GROMACS .gro file of C-alpha atoms in nm:
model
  278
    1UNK     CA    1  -9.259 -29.062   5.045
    2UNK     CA    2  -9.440 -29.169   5.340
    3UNK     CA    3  -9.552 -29.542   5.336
    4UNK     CA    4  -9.761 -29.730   5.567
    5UNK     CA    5  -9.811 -30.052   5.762
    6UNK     CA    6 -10.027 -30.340   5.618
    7UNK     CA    7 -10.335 -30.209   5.779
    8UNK     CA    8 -10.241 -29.849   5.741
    9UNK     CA    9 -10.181 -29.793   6.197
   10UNK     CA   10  -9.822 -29.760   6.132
   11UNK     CA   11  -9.680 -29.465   5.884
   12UNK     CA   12  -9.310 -29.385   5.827
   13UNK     CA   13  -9.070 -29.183   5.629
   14UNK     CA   14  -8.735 -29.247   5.535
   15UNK     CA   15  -8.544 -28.893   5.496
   16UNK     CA   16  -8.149 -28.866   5.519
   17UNK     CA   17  -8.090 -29.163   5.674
   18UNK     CA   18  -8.369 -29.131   5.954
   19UNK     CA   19  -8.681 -29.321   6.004
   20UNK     CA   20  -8.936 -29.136   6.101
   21UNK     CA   21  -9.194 -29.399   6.249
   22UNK     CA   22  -9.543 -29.288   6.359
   23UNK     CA   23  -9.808 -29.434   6.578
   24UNK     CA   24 -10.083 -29.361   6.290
   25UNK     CA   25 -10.482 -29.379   6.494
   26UNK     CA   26 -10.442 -28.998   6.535
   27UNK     CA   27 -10.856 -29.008   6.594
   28UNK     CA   28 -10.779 -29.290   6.875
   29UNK     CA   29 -10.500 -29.094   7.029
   30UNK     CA   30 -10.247 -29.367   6.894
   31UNK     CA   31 -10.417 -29.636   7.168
   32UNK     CA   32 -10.194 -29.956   7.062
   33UNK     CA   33 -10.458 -30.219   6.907
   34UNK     CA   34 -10.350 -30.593   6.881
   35UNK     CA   35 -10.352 -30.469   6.470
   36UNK     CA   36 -10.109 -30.169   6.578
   37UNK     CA   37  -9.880 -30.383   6.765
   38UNK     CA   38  -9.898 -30.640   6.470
   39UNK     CA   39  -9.831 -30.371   6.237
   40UNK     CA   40  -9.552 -30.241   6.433
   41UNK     CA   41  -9.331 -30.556   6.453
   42UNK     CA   42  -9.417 -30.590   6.070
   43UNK     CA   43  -9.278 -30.181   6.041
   44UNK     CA   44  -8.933 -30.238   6.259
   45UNK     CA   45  -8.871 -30.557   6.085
   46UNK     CA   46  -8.873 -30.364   5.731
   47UNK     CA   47  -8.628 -30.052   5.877
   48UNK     CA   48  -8.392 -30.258   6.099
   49UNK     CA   49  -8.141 -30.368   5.808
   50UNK     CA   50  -8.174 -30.136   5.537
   51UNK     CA   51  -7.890 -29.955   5.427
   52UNK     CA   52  -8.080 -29.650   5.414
   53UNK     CA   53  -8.166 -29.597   5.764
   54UNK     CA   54  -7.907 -29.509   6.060
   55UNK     CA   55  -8.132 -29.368   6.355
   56UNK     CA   56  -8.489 -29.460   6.385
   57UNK     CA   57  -8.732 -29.212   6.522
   58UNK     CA   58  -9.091 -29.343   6.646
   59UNK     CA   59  -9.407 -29.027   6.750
   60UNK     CA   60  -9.740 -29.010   6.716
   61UNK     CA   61  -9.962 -28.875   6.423
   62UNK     CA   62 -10.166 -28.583   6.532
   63UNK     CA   63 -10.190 -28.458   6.894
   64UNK     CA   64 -10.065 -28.802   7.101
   65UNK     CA   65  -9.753 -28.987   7.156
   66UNK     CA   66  -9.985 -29.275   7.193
   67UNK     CA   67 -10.241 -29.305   7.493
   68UNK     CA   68 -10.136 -29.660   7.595
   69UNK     CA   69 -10.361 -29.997   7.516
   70UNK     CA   70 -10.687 -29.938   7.373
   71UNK     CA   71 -10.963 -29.996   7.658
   72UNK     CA   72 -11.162 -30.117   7.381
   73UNK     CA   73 -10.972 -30.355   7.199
   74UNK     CA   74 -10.708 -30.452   7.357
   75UNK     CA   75 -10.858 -30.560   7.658
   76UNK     CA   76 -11.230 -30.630   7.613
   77UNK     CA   77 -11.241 -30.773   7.287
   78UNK     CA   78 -10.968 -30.977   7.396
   79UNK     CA   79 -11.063 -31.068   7.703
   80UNK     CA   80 -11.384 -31.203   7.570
   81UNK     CA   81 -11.181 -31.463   7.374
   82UNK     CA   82 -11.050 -31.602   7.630
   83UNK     CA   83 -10.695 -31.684   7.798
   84UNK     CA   84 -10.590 -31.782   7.485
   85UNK     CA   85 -10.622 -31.447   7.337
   86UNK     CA   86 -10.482 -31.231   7.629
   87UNK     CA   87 -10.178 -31.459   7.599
   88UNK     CA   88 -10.170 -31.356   7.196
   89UNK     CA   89 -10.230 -31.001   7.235
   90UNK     CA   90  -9.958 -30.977   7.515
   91UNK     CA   91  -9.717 -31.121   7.286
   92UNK     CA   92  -9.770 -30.876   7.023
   93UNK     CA   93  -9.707 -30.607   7.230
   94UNK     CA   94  -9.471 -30.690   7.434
   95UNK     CA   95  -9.301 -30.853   7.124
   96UNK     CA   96  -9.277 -30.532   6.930
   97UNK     CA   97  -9.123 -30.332   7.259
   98UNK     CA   98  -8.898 -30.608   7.361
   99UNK     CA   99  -8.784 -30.592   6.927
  100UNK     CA  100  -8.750 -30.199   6.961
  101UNK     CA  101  -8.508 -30.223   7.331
  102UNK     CA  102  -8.241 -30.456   7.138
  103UNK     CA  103  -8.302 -30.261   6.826
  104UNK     CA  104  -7.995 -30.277   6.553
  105UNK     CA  105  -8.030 -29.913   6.483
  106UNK     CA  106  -8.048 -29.621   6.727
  107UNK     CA  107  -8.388 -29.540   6.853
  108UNK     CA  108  -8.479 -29.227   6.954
  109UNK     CA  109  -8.861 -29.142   7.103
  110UNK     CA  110  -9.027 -28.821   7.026
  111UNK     CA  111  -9.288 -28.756   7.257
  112UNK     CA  112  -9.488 -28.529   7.068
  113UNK     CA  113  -9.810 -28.541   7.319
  114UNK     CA  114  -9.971 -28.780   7.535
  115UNK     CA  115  -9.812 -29.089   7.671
  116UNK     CA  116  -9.990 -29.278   7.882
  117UNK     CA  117  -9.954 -29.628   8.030
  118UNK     CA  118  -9.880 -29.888   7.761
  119UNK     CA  119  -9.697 -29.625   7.633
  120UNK     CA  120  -9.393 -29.657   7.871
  121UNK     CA  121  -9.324 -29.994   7.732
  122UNK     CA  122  -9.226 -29.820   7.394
  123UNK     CA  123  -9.062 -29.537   7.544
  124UNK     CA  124  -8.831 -29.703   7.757
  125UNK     CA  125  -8.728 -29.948   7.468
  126UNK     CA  126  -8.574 -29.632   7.292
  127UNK     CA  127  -8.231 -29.502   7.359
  128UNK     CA  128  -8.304 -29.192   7.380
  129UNK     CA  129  -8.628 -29.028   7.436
  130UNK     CA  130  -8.743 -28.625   7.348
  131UNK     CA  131  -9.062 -28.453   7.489
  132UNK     CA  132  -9.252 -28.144   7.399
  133UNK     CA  133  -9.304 -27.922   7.655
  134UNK     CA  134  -9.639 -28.001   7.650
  135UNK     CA  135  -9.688 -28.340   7.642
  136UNK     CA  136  -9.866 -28.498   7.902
  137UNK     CA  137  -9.723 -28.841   8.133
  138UNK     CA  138  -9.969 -29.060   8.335
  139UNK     CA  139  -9.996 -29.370   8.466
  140UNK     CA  140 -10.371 -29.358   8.508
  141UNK     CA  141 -10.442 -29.746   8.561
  142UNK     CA  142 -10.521 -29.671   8.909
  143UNK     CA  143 -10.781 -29.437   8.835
  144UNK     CA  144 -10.994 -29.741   8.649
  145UNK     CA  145 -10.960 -30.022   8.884
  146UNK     CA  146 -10.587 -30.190   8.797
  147UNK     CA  147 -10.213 -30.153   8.846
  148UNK     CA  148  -9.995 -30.020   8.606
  149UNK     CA  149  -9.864 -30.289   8.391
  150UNK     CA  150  -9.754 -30.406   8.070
  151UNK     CA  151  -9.386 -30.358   8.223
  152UNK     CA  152  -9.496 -29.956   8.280
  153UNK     CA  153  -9.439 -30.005   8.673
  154UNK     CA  154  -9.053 -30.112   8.595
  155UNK     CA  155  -9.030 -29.857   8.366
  156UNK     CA  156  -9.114 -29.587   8.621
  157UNK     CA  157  -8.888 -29.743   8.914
  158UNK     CA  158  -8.585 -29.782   8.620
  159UNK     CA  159  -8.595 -29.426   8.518
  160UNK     CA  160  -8.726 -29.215   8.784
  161UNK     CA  161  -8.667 -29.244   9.231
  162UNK     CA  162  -8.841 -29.474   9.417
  163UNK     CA  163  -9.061 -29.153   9.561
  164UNK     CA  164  -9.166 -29.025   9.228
  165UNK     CA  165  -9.231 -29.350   9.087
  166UNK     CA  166  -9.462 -29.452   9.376
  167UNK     CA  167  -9.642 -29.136   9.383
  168UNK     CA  168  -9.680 -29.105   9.002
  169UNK     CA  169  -9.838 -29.483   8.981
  170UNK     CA  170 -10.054 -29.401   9.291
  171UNK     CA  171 -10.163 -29.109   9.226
  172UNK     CA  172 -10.281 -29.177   8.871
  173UNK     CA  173 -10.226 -28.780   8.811
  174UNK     CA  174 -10.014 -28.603   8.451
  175UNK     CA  175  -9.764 -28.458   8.447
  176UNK     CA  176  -9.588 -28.249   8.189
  177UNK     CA  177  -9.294 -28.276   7.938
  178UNK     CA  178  -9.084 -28.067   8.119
  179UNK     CA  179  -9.142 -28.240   8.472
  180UNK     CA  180  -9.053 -28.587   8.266
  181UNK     CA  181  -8.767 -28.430   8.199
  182UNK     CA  182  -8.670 -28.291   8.571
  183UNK     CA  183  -8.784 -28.670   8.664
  184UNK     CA  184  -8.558 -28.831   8.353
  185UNK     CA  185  -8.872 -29.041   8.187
  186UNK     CA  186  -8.686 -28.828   7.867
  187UNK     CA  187  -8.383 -28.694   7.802
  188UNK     CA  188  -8.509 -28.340   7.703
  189UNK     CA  189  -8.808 -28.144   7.699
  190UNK     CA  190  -8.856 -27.868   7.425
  191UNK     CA  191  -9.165 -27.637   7.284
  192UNK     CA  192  -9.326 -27.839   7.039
  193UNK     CA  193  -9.226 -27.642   6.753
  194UNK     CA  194  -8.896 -27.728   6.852
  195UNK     CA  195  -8.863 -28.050   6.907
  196UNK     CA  196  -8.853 -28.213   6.574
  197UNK     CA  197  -8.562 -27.981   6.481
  198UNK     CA  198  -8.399 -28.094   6.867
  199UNK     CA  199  -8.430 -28.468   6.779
  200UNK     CA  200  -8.273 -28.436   6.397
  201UNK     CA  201  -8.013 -28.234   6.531
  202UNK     CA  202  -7.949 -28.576   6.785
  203UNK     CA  203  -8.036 -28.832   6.515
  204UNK     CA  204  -7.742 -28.655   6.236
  205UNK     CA  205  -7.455 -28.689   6.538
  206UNK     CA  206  -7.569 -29.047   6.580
  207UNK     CA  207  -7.530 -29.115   6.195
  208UNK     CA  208  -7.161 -28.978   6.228
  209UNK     CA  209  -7.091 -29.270   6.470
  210UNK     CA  210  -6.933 -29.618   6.378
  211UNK     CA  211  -7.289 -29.859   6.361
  212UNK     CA  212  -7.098 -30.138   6.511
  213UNK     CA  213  -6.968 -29.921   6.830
  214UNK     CA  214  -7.331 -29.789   6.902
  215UNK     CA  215  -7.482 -30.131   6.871
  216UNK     CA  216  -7.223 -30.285   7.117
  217UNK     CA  217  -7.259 -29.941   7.340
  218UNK     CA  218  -7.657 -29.919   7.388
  219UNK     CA  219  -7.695 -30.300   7.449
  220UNK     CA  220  -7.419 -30.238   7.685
  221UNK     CA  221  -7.590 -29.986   7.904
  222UNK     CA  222  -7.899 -30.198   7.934
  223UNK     CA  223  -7.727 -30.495   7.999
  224UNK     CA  224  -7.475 -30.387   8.297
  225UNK     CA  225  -7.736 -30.216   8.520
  226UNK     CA  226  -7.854 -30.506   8.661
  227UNK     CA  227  -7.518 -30.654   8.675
  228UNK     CA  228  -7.234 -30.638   8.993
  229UNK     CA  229  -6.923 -30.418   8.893
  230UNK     CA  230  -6.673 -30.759   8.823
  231UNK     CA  231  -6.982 -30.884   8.611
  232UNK     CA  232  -7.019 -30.563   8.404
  233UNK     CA  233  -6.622 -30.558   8.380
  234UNK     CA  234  -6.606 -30.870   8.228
  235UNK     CA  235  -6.882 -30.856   8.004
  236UNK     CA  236  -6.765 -30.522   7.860
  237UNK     CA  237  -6.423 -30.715   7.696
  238UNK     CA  238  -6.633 -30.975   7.596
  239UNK     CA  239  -6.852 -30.731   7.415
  240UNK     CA  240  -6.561 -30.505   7.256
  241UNK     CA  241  -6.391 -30.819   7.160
  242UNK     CA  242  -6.722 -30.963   6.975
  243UNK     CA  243  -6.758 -30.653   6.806
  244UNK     CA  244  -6.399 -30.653   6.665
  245UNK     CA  245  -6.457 -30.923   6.473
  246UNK     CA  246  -6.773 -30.749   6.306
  247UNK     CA  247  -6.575 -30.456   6.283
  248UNK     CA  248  -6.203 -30.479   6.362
  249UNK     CA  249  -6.087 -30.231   6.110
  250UNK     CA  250  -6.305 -29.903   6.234
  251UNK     CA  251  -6.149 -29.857   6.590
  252UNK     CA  252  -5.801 -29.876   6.381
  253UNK     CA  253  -5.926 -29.643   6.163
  254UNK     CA  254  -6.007 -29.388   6.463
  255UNK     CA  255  -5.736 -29.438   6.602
  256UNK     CA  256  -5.537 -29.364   6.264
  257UNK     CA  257  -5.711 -29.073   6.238
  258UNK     CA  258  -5.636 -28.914   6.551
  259UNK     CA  259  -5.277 -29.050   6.590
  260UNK     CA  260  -5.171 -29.032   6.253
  261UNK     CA  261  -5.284 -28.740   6.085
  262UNK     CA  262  -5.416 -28.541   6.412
  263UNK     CA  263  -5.729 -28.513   6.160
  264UNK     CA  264  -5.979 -28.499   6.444
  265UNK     CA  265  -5.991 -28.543   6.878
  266UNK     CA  266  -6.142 -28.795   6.971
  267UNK     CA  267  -6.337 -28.598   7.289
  268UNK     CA  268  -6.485 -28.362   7.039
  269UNK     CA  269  -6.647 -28.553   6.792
  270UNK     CA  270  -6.673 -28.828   6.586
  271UNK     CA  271  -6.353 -28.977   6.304
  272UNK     CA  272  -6.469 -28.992   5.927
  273UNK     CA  273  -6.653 -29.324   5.894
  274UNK     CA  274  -6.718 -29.224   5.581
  275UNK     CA  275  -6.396 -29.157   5.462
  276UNK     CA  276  -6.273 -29.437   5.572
  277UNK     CA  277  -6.452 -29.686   5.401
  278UNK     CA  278  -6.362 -29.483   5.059
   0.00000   0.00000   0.00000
């Protein structure tokens, strides 16, 4: 049953184990409002601990990822109430992306169609990220007058070269899904028929996996890249040994598995979570 945000910007779907979450202003191309980013905080703060949700998956209602920050809204209206307000509205948004990137629950974007500016904040805050073939990328701040930020410029440098980012936030010109891919804004890129099938068939191997492990693993990854290789070595015991004591008992269990009853290999697939907690 799909339900929806307080004021009815954010819908989702809960559906074997996977929330679907949707940017929901289909006739605004999914521009993030200061009420969408509101409503999205409200949305992943619902989803993060129930028991019923494993992966979380956040697209866009009708033809649009989402088109960035509402030109409108976001920055007029709030400009015209002053620093105050800017200050406010930043928050929000930045809030809700900053909530999604340390996220207890595996994230996964599907970029269903456009995805512009703003946009990259979300995007980058999932794990993993899925494009149609047809979905459009742009930075297009530099086309009306400003530079690309909202963190969108640090998005571009993170997951793309230095030349591509440069010449994607000066340029101000799309490109497609399947260039995104070539230039690793996503994962993937798949005809858009396809892709909801693609990022299921992702989500359901991610609900096989311990919880614990893939919370310690994708905070991990984000945390070492901007740390020296000693740094990174260190903090990676740390890390294992902190999640032992949330969950000392599944690593044994794996390694039961494997060891003891040769019931699975641990380089093809996942042990029987499941079973083990029966």
């Amino acid at each position: 049953m799909t339900e929806t945000s307080s004021n009815g910007v954010v819908a989702y779907d809960v559906e074997g184990g996977i929330a679907w979450v949707r940017f929901n202003r289909p006739e605004k191309r999914n521009a993030m409002s200061p009420t969408l980013n509101r409503d999205m905080m409200e949305v992943l703060h619902a989803l993060e601990f129930r028991d019923d949700v494993g992966v979380l998956v956040l697209t866009g209602e009708g033809a649009a990822w989402t088109a960035g920050m509402d030109l409108k809204e976001y920055f007029r209206e709030t400009e015209a109430g002053g620093l105050g307000a800017t200050r406010q509205a930043q928050r929000e948004s930045y809030g809700w992306w900053r909530r999604l990137r340390w996220y207890q629950k595996p994230t996964i974007a599907m970029v269903n169609g456009w995805c512009f500016g703003g946009g990259y904040g979300p995007l980058f805050a999932c794990d993993l990220a899925f494009a149609a073939e047809e979905a459009q990328f742009g930075l297009s701040e530099i086309n009306w007058g400003i530079l690309p930020g909202g963190g969108a410029t640090k998005v571009a440098v993170e997951l793309t070269s230095f030349r591509n980012a440069m010449y994607h936030a000066m340029m101000g010109e799309n490109i497609d899904g399947k260039k995104a891919a070539e230039w690793g804004l996503v994962n993937e890129a798949h005809p858009l028929d396809q892709l909801k099938a693609r990022v299921t068939e992702v989500a359901n191997v991610l609900l096989k996996k311990n919880p614990v492990a893939l919370k310690a693993t994708k905070d991990a990854v984000r945390r070492v890249s901007i740390m020296s290789y000693d740094d990174a070595e260190d903090y990676l015991v740390r890390a294992q040994e902190a999640a032992n004591s949330f969950d000392n008992e599944g690593r044994k269990e794996g390694i039961r598995q494997f060891i003891d009853e040769k019931s699975y290999k641990p380089g093809l697939g996942a042990y029987d979570k499941d079973r083990a907690r029966s």
